[in-house]
Each structure stands twice: as structure tokens, then as C-alpha cells.
Short mmCIF file of C-alpha atoms in Angstrom, two decimals:
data_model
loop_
_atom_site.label_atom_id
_atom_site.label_comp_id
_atom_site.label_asym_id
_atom_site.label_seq_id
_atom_site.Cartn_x
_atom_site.Cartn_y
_atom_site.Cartn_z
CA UNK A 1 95.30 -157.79 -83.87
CA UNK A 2 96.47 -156.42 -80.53
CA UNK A 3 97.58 -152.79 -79.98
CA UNK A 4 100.82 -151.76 -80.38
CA UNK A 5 102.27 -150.24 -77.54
CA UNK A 6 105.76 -149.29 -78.09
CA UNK A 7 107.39 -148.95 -81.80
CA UNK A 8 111.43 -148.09 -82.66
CA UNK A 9 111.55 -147.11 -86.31
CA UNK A 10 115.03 -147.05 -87.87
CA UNK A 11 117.06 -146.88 -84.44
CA UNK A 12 120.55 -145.48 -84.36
CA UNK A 13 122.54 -145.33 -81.21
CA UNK A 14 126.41 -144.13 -81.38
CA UNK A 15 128.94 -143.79 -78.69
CA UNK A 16 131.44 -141.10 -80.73
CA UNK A 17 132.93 -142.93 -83.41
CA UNK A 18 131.33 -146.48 -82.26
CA UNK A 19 127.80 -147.52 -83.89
CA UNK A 20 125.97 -149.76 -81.43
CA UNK A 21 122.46 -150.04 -82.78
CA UNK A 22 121.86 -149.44 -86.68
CA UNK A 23 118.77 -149.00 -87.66
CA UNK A 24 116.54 -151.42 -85.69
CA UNK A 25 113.11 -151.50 -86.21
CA UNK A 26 110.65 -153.47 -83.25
CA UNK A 27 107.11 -153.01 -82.93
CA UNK A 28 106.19 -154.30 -79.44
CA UNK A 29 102.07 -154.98 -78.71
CA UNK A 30 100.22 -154.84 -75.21
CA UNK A 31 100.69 -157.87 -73.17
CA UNK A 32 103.93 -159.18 -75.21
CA UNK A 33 106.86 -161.02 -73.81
CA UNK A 34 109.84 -159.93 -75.87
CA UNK A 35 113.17 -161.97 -74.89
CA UNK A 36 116.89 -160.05 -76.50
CA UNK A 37 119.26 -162.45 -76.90
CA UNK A 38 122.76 -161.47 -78.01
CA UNK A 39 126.36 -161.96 -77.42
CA UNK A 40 127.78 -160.05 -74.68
CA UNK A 41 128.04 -156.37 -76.53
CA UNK A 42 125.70 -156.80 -79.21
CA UNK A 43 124.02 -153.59 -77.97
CA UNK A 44 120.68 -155.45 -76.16
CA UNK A 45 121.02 -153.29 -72.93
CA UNK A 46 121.73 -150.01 -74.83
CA UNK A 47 118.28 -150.97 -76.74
CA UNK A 48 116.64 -151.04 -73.25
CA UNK A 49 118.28 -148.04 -72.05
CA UNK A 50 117.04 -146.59 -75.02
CA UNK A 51 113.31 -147.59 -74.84
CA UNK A 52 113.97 -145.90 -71.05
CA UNK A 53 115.43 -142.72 -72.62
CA UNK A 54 118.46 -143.14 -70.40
CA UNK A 55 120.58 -142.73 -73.29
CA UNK A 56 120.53 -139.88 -76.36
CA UNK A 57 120.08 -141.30 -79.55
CA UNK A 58 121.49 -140.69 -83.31
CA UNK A 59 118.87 -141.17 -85.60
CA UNK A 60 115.03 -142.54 -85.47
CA UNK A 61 112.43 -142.90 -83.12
CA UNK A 62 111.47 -144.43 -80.03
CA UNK A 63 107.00 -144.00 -79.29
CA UNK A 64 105.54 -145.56 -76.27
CA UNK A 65 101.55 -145.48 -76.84
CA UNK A 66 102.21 -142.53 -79.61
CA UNK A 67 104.19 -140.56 -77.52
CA UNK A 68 108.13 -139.93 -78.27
CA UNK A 69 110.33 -140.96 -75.99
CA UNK A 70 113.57 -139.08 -76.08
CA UNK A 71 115.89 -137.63 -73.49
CA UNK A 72 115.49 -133.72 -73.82
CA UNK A 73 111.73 -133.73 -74.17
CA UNK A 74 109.39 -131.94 -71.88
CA UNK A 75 106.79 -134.73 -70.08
CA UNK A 76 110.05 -137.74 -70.73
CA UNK A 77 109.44 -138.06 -66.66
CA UNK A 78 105.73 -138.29 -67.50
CA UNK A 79 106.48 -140.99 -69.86
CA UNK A 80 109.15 -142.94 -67.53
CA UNK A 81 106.09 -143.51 -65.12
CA UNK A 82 104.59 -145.93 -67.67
CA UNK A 83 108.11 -147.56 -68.41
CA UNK A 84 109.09 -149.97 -65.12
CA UNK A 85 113.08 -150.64 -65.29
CA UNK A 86 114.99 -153.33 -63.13
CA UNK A 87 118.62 -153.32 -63.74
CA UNK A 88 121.26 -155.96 -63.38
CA UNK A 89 123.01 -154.39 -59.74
CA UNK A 90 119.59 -153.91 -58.43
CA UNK A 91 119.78 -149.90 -57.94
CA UNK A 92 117.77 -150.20 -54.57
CA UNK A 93 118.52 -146.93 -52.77
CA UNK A 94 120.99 -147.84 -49.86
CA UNK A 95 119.69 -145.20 -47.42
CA UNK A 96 116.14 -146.09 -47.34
CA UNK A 97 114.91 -148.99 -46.33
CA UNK A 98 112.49 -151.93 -48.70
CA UNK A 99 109.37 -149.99 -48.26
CA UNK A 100 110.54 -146.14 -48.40
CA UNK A 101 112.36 -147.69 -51.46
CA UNK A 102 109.12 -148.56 -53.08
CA UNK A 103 107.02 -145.57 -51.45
CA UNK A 104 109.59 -142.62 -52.55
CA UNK A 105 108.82 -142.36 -56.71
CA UNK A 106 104.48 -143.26 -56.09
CA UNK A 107 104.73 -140.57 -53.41
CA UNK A 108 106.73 -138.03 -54.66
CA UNK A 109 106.34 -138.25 -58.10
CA UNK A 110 102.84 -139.10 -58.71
CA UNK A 111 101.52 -137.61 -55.13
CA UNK A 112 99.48 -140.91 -54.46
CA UNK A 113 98.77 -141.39 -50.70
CA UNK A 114 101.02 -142.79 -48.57
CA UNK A 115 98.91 -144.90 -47.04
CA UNK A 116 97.84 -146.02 -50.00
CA UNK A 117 100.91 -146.77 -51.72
CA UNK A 118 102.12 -148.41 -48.28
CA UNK A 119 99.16 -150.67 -48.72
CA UNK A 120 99.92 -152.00 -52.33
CA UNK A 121 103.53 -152.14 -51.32
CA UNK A 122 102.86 -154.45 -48.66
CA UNK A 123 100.42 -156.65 -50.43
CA UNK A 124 103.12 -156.95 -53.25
CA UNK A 125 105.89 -157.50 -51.16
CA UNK A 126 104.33 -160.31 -49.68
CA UNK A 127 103.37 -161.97 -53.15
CA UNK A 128 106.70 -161.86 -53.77
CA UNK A 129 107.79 -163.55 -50.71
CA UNK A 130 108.97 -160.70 -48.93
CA UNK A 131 106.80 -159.89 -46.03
CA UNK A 132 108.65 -159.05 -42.92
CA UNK A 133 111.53 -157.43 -45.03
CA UNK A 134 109.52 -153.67 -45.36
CA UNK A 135 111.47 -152.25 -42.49
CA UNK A 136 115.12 -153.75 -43.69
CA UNK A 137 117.52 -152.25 -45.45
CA UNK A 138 118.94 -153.17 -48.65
CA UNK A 139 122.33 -153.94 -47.41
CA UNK A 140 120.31 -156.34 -45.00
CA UNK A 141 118.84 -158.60 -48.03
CA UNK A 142 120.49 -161.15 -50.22
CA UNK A 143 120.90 -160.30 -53.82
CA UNK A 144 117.76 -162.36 -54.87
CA UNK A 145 115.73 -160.66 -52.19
CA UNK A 146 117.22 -157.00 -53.46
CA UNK A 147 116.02 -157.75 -57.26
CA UNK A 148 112.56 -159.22 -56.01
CA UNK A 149 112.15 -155.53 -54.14
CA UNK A 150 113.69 -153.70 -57.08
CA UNK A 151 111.02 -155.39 -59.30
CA UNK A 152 107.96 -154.47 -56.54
CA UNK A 153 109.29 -150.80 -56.42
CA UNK A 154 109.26 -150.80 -60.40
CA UNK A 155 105.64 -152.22 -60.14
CA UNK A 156 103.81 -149.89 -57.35
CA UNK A 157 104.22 -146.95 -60.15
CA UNK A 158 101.79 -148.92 -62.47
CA UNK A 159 103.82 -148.92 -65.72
CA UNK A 160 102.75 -150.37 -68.89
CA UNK A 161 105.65 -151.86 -69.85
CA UNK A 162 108.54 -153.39 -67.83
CA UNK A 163 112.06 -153.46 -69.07
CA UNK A 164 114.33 -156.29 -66.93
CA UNK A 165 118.16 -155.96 -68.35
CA UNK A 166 119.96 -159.01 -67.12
CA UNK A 167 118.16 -158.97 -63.91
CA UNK A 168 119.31 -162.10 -62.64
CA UNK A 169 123.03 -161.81 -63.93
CA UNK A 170 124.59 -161.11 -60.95
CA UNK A 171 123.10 -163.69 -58.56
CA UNK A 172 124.00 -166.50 -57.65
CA UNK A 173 122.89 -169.44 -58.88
CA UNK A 174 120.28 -170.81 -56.46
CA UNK A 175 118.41 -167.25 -56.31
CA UNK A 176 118.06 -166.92 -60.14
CA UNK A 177 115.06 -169.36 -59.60
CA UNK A 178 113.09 -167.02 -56.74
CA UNK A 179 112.87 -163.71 -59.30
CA UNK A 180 112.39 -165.97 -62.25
CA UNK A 181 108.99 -167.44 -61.03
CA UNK A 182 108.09 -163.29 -59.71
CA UNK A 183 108.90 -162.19 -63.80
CA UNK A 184 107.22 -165.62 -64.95
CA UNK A 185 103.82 -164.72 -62.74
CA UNK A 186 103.93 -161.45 -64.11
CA UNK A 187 104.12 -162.20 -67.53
CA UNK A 188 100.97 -164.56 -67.38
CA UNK A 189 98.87 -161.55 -65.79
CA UNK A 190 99.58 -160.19 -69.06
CA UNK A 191 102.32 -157.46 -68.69
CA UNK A 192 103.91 -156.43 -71.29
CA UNK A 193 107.89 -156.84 -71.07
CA UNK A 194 111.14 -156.66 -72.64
CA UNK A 195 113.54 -159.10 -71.15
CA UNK A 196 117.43 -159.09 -71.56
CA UNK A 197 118.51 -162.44 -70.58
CA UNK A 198 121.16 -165.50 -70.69
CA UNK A 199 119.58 -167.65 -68.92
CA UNK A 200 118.11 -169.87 -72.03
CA UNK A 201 115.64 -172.38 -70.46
CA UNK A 202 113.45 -169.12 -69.02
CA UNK A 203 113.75 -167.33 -72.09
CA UNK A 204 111.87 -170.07 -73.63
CA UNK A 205 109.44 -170.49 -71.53
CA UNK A 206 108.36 -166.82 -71.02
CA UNK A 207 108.92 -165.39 -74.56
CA UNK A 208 106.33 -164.64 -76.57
CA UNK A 209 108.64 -164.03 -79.48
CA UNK A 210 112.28 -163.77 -79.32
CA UNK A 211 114.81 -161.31 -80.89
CA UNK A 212 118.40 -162.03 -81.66
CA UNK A 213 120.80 -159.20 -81.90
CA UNK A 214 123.92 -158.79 -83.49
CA UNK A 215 125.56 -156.39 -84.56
CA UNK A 216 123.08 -153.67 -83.74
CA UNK A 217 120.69 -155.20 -85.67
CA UNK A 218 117.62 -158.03 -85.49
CA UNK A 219 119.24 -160.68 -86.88
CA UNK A 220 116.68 -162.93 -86.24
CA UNK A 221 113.19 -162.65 -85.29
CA UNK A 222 110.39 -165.81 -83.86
CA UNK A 223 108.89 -167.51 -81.79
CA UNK A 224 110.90 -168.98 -79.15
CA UNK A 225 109.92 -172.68 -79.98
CA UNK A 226 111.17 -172.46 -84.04
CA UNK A 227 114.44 -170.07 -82.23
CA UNK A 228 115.52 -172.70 -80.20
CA UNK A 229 115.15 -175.93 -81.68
CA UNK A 230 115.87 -174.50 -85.64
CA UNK A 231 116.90 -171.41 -85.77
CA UNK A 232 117.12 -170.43 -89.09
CA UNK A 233 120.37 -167.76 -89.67
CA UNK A 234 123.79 -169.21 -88.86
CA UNK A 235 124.70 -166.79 -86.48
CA UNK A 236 121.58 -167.50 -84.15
CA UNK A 237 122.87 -171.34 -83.93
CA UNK A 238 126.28 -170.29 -83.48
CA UNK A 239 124.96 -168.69 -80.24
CA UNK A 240 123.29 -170.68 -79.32
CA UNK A 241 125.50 -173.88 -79.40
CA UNK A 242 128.06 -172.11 -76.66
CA UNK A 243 125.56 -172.66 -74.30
CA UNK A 244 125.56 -176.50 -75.02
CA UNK A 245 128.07 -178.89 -73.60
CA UNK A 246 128.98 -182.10 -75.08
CA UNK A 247 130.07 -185.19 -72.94
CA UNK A 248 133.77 -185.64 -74.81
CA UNK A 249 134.78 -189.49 -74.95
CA UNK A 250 138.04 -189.53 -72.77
CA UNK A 251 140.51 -190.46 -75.00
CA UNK A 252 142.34 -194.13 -73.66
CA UNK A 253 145.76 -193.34 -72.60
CA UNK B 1 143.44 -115.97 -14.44
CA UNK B 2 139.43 -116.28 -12.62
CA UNK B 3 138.67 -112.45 -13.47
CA UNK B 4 139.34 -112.79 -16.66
CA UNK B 5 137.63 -115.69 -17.69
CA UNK B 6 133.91 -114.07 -17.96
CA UNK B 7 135.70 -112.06 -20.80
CA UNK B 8 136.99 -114.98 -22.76
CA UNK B 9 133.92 -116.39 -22.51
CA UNK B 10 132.28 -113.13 -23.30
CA UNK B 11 134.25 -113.86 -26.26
CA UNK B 12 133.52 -117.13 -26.91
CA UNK B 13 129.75 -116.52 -27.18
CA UNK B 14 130.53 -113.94 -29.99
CA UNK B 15 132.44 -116.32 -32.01
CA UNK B 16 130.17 -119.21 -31.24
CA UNK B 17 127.70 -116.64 -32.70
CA UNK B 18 129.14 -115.27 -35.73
CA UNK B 19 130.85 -118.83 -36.57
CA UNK B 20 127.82 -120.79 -36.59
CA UNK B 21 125.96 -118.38 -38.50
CA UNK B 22 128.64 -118.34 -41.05
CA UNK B 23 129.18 -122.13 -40.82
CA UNK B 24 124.91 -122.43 -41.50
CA UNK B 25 125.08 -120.18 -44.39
CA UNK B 26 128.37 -121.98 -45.91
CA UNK B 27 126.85 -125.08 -46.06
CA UNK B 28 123.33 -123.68 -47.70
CA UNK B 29 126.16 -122.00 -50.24
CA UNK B 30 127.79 -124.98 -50.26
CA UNK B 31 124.95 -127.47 -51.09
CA UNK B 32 123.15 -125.19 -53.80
CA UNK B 33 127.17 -124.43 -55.50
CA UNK B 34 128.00 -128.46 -55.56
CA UNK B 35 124.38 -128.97 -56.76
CA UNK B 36 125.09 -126.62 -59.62
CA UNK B 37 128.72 -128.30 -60.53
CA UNK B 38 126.85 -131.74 -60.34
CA UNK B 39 124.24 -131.06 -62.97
CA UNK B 40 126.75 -128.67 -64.62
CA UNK B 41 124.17 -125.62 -65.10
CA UNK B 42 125.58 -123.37 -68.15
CA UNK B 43 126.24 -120.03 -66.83
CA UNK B 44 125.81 -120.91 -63.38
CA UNK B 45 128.34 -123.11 -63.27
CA UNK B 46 131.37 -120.50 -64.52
CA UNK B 47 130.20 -118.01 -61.85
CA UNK B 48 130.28 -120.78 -59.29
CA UNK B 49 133.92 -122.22 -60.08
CA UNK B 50 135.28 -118.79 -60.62
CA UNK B 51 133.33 -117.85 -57.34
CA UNK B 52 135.45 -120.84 -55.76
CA UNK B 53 138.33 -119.95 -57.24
CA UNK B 54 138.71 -116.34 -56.04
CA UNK B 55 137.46 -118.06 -52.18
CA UNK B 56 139.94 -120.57 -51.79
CA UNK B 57 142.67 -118.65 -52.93
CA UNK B 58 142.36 -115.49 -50.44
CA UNK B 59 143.21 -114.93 -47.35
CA UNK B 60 139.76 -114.56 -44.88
CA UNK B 61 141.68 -111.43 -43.74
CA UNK B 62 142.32 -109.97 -46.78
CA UNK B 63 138.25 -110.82 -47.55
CA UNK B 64 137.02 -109.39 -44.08
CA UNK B 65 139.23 -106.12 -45.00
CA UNK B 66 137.33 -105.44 -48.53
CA UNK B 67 134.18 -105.99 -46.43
CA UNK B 68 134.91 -103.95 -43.56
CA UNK B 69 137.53 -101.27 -45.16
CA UNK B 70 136.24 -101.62 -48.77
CA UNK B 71 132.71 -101.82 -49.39
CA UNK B 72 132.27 -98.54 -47.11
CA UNK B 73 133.92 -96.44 -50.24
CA UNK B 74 131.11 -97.21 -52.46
CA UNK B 75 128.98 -96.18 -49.70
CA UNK B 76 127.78 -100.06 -48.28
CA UNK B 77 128.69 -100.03 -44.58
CA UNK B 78 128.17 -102.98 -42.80
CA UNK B 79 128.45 -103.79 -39.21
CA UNK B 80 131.75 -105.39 -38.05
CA UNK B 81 129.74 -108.85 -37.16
CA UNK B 82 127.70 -108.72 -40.78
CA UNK B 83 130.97 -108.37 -42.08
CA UNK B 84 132.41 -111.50 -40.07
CA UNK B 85 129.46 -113.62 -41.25
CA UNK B 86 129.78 -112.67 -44.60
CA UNK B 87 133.44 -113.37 -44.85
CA UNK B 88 133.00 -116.41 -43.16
CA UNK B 89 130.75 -117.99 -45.35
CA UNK B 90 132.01 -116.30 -48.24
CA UNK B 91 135.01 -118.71 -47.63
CA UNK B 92 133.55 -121.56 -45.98
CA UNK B 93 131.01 -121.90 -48.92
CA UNK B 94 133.87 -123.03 -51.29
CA UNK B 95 135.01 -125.01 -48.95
CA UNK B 96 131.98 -126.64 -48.45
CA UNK B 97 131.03 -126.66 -52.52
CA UNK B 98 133.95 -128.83 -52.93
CA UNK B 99 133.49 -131.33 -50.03
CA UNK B 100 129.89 -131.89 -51.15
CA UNK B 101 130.70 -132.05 -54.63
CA UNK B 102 133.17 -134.57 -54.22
CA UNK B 103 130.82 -137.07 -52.29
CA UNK B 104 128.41 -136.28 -54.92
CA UNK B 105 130.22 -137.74 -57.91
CA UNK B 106 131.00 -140.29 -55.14
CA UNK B 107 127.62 -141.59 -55.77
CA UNK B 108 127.32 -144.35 -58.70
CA UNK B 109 125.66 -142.85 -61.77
CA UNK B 110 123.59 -145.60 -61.75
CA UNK B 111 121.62 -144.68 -58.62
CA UNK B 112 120.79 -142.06 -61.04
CA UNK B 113 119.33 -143.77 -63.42
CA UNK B 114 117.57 -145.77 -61.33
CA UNK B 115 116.07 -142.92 -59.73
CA UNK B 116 115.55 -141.05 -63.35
CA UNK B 117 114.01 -144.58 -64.52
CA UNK B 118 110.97 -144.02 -61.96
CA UNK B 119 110.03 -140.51 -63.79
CA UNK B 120 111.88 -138.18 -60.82
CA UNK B 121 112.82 -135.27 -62.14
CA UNK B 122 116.48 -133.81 -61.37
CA UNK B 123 115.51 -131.89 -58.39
CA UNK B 124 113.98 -135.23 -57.33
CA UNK B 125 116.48 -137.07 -58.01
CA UNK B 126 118.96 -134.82 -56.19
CA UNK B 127 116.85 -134.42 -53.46
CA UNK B 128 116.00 -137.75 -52.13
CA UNK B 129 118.64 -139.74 -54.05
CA UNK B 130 121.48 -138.41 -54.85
CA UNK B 131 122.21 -135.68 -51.86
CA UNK B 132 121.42 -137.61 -48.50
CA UNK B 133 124.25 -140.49 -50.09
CA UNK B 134 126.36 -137.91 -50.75
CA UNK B 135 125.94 -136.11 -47.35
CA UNK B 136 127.00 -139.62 -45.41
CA UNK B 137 129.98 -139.32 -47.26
CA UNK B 138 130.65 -135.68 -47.17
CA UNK B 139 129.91 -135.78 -43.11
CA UNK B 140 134.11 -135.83 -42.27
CA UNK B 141 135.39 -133.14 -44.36
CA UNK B 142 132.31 -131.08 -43.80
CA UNK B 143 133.14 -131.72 -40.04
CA UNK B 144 136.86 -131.33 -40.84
CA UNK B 145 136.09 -127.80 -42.34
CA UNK B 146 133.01 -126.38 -39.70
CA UNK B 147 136.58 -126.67 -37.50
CA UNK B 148 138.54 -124.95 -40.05
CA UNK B 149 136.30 -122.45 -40.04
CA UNK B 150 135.92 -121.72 -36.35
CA UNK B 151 139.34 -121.33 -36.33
CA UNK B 152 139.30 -119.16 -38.86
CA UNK B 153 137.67 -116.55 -36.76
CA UNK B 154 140.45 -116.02 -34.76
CA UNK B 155 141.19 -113.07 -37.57
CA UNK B 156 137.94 -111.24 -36.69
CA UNK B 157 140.54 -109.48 -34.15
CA UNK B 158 141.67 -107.86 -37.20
CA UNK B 159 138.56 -105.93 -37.90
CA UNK B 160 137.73 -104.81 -34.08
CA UNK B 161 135.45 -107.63 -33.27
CA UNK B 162 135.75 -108.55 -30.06
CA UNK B 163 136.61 -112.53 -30.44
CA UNK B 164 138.61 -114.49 -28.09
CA UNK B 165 141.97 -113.84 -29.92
CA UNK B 166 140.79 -109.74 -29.41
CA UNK B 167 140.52 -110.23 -25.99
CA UNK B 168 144.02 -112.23 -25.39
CA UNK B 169 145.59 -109.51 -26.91
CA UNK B 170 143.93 -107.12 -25.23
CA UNK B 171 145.27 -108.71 -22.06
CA UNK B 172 148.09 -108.88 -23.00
CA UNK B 173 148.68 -105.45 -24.13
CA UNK B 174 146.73 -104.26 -20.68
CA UNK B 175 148.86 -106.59 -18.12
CA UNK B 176 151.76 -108.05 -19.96
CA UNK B 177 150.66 -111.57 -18.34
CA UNK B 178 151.12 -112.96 -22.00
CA UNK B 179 151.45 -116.81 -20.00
CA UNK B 180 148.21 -116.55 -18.71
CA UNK B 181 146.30 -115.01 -21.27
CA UNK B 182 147.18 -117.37 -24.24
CA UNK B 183 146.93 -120.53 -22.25
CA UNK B 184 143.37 -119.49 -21.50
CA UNK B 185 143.29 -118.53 -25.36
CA UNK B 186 144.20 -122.11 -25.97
CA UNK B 187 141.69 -123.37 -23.39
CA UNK B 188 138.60 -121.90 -24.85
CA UNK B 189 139.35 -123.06 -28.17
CA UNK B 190 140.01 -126.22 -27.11
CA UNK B 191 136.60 -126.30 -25.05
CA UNK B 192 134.70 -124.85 -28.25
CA UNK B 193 136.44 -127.12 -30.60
CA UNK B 194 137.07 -130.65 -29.15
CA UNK B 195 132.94 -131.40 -28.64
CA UNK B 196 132.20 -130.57 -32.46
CA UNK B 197 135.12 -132.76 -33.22
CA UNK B 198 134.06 -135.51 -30.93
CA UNK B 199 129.86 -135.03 -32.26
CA UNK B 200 131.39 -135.09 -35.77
CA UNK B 201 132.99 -138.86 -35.27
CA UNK B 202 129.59 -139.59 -33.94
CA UNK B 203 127.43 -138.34 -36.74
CA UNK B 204 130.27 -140.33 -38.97
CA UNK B 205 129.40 -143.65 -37.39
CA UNK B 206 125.93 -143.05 -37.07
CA UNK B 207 125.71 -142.31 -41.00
CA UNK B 208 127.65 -144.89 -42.18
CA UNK B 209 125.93 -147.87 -40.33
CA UNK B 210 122.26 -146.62 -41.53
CA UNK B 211 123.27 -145.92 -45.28
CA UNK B 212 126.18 -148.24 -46.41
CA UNK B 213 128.12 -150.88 -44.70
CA UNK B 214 126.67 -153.11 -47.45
#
């Protein structure tokens, strides 16, 4: 049995009078890919936030490798280090260019070397098809390019876990493919991840297990062959038929 | 009108003087006040709106008379140009809290996060982040108020430094040429005035095209 890295016991979130997660449990081992699926509002990027400590929460409790992860506590930048998070609008700082982007947190927060932190940067970037683009600024990039540099900058701090919330949501179409294959090469070095996404065919493929949420709950819990060809609650195939379209017989007029 | 103008710019020099080293200190007050309102210190925070409060809503006469008539009562006596760069930042500092506060809720809370997600702390996060956005936004009205202020020292008259506005009136009172001497008056602050102005819409430019534009 692999390790567990990350575990959420009995997980409430609440915005005032609203309950988005109630009581969700997820125990998360080294080296998994763990695909949300949800409706739109079912509460999978408030889980991620969560796992991040971004966002306060009402009851339970959040451990990455033992330790607690919660908002007000002392070492929670200590424990962001280890947690990598790419977000949907890509969040690349607008005043500094692709590599001071990536440079700034390695530098400045865990007082690596420049030069060495310059040197993975650059060997990254260029994995990820980038080379060339160090000295650009974000504005400079298309939006594909921007998430492929958010995802290097999230990498260069070494986490040991990587949290992607609907990372390729606001690209268009023809550049969802380019930081697909980037999370898709990362998952089979072995990094562990959490991955909010509606794109369907690459949840499949990369999942390890998949988690359907509704209502702040799991609904449904397996692996992502048994999910998508018989999943086995009603609401689960619900969802998942909206993302099928049949060919309807024009009627003869 | 060529014999006198060694003494405006005389006077010039002192205002140049006293301005810019109440314009520096205003925006150190400035940055560490709007820093304070951004992360909402407790305690810190009342002192600092009530402190911008009482700025913005007094006259930098009435200010540079406490200083300069006041404070000497309870036995602190400060020189008349201490005083001026006192008052002046005591009142450009609110001025500047609130332009730099502004541009920092300007700033998506996101970026935040973002930054926050890669274990910065809030200092960090403020410091190479948060502030330098917020500064290429802030850059006109800080520019629109390091002119409010110079002008603003036109009242030093009022507590026997010798500024330019001192020295017109001295004029005036000496020679009755009251043509001559505020046209000059207007001509030195034009001269002082119109480069910041000009460097300002510069700086503007030059911000905005290496941050944003995206």
C-alpha cells in the first residue's frame, strides 16, 4: 500500500448561511492522479482552495504528510511550498517577465540561488516548449503559453502535490491540447495531483481514480474506466450524458 | 525685474528643498499607511484612518501654525523649515495613503492568491506582488498630488519661511511693483512645476507599457 500523502476528514466549508462542502472525506496517496468532476458549483474548486488553505474552513481537517493545513497556522507558508497551484486565469504576475515569474517564490521564499533556480527554470521551460519566451512578458504570450509558464513556476518550488483547478477552461480550444500533454507528462513521472476538469476524454486518460461531487459531497468514487462507461449512481450518468450529443433524425417536412 | 530674480530663485531652492523632503517622507507615510489599510492591521488601522481623517480635513496652515506657534508651549521648538517638512508630509501622507490604497485594492485578489499559493508570506506578497502593480497605477495621482503639494508650500510665507510667495510679498510691500513681482511669482512656479508634470506623463507611459497593456 502506498503512503498517504494528503487526508480531509469530515470537511465542512460555509460561505455565511451557504454550505458548500459537507463533510467530505478523501484520502489522497503519493503519486495519485485524482480527477473532480462536478457540475458547475458543486464546490470542486472550493475543495482545492481548501487543500491550498486559501480559504477558512467550518469544521474538520485538512493534513498534507501529517501536517495541518489551515489558514491561521504558523509554518501554513512552509506547507504551501509543498502544495503547487495553477489556477484557471493563469495568475502570472504581469510586471515580471516568464523567468522572474518563476525565479521570484524559489528565490525569495526558499533563498535557493539564483543561478540555480535560473538553471532549472530554463531547462523546464524548454520541456515545455517554451524556450525563447524567458525574457517575455506575460501580456506577450498566448493563453496556452501563460498556463504552460504558470505550471513551470508552480514546479521550480518542488511541491509534492500539484493542484490544477480548471486550468485549461479559459483557452481556447486548439491550446487545451499543448498544457494537456505538459499535465499528462507529469503525471507519468509520478506526481501526485488533484485535477479539476471538464474536459472528459483527458480526465480519463490521466485519472487514477475519479471523484464526482455533488452537493458538497463524494457522490461517487472509481476508477475512471468503471466512471465512464457504468457509472453506478444516477446522478454521475446524468452528468455525464450532457456532455454527449446525439445525431437527431431531421424530422421530413 | 533682473535684480530680483537671484531672490526668487533664492526662494525657489528653499521650497525645492523643504517640498521634496516633505514629498519623500509623504510617500514613505503614504506606502506604510495604505499597506496597513490593505491588510487591515487591528489597532493600526484606527490610528491610521483617524490619522487621515484629521489630515485631509485641515488646512496645511492651520497644521504649520500648531507646529510652529503650538508645540513651542509644551516646550518642543522646532525650526521654521522642520516645521515646513513636518506639515508637509503630515498632509501629503494622507494624501498619498489614499492614492496608494486605492491602486492597491485595484489589484485582483487573485494575484494574491497566486502569490500566497507559492508560500510568500504577506510582506512578500506585498512586496514583490502586490505594491509594484499597485504603484503603476497609483503613478498619476501620486504625480497629481507631489504638485499639490508643492503648491501647497506657498503657505510657508505664513510661518516666516522665506519661500517664493515670502519673497513676492516682500517685494511688493518694499517697491509696490506688485506687476512685476507676481508675474515672476507665477514664472518660478511654473518653471518648478511644469517639468515634474511633464516627467510624471513620462513615468505614466513608461509604467504602463512594461506592466499591463495586456
Amino acid at each position: 500500500m502506498e503512503q498517504t500523502i494528503l487526508e480531509i476528514r469530515d470537511l465542512v466549508k460555509k460561505y455565511e448561511d451557504e454550505t458548500i462542502l459537507n463533510g467530505l472525506n478523501l484520502q489522497i496517496r503519493r503519486g495519485e492522479v485524482v480527477v473532480v468532476l462536478g457540475p458547475s458549483g458543486c464546490g470542486k474548486s472550493t475543495l482545492l482552495r481548501c487543500m491550498n488553505a486559501l480559504e477558512s474552513i467550518q469544521g474538520g481537517q485538512i493534513s498534507l504528510e501529517g501536517e495541518t493545513v489551515e489558514k491561521s497556522s504558523k509554518n501554513i507558508t512552509m506547507i504551501r511550498q509543498k502544495i503547487g497551484m495553477v489556477f484557471q486565469s493563469y495568475e502570472l504576475f504581469p510586471h515580471k517577465t516568464i523567468l522572474e515569474n518563476i525565479t521570484l517564490a524559489p528565490v525569495h521564499v526558499q533563498k535557493r540561488s539564483l543561478s540555480d533556480v535560473e538553471e532549472e527554470a530554463l531547462a523546464l521551460l524548454k520541456r515545455v516548449g517554451l524556450s525563447g519566451k524567458e525574457n517575455a512578458y506575460p501580456r506577450q504570450l498566448s493563453g496556452g503559453q501563460k498556463q504552460r509558464a504558470a505550471i513551470v513556476r508552480a514546479l521550480c518550488m518542488h511541491p509534492e502535490i500539484m493542484l490544477f483547478d480548471e486550468v485549461t477552461a479559459a483557452l481556447d480550444p486548439e491550446m487545451v491540447r499543448e498544457v494537456l500533454d505538459v499535465i499528462l507528462e507529469l503525471a507519468n513521472e509520478g506526481m501526485t495531483m488533484v485535477i479539476v476538469t471538464h474536459e472528459m476524454q483527458f480526465a480519463r486518460a490521466v485519472a487514477d481514480r475519479v471523484l464526482f461531487i455533488e452537493g458538497g459531497q463524494i457522490v461517487e468514487e472509481s476508477d475512471p474506466e468503471s466512471f465512464f462507461t457504468n457509472p453506478s449512481t444516477q446522478r454521475a450518468k446524468a452528468f455525464l450524458q450532457t456532455f454527449e450529443f446525439h445525431k437527431e433524425q431531421k424530422k421530413d417536412s | 525685474m533682473q535684480t530680483y530674480a537671484p531672490l526668487y530663485a533664492e526662494a525657489a531652492l528653499l521650497t525645492l528643498r523643504i517640498g521634496s523632503c516633505g514629498i519623500l517622507l509623504s510617500a514613505a507615510v503614504g506606502i506604510f499607511c495604505s499597506g496597513v489599510l490593505y491588510y487591515r492591521v487591528p489597532v493600526l488601522k484606527g490610528i491610521v484612518s483617524a490619522y487621515v481623517e484629521l489630515s485631509r480635513n485641515t488646512p496645511l496652515l492651520v497644521q504649520l501654525f500648531f507646529l510652529y506657534f503650538g508645540l513651542p508651549k509644551i516646550g518642543i521648538r522646532l525650526s521654521a523649515e522642520m516645521c515646513g517638512v513636518i506639515g508637509l508630509t503630515f498632509l501629503g501622507g494622507s494624501y498619498m495613503t489614499e492614492a496608494f490604497r486605492s491602486s492597491l485594492e485595484a489589484v485582483e485578489k487573485i494575484q494574491y492568491e497566486s502569490a500566497m499559493s507559492l508560500g510568500m508570506n504577506n510582506v512578500q506578497v506585498f512586496r514583490y506582488v502586490i505594491f509594484p502593480q499597485a504603484l503603476a497605477t497609483a503613478v498619476p495621482s501620486v504625480v497629481a498630488n507631489i504638485v499639490f503639494l508643492l503648491k501647497e508650500t506657498s503657505v510657508f510665507s505664513g510661518i516666516a519661511l522665506a519661500d517664493l510667495m515670502y519673497v513676492a510679498k516682500d517685494l511688493i510691500g518694499l517697491y509696490y511693483q506688485t506687476g512685476e513681482a507676481l508675474l515672476m511669482l507665477v514664472i518660478a512656479y511654473l518653471v518648478m512645476l511644469l517639468p515634474v508634470s511633464l516627467l510624471g506623463s513620462v513615468l505614466e507611459r513608461r509604467l504602463r507599457y512594461a506592466g499591463f497593456g495586456n
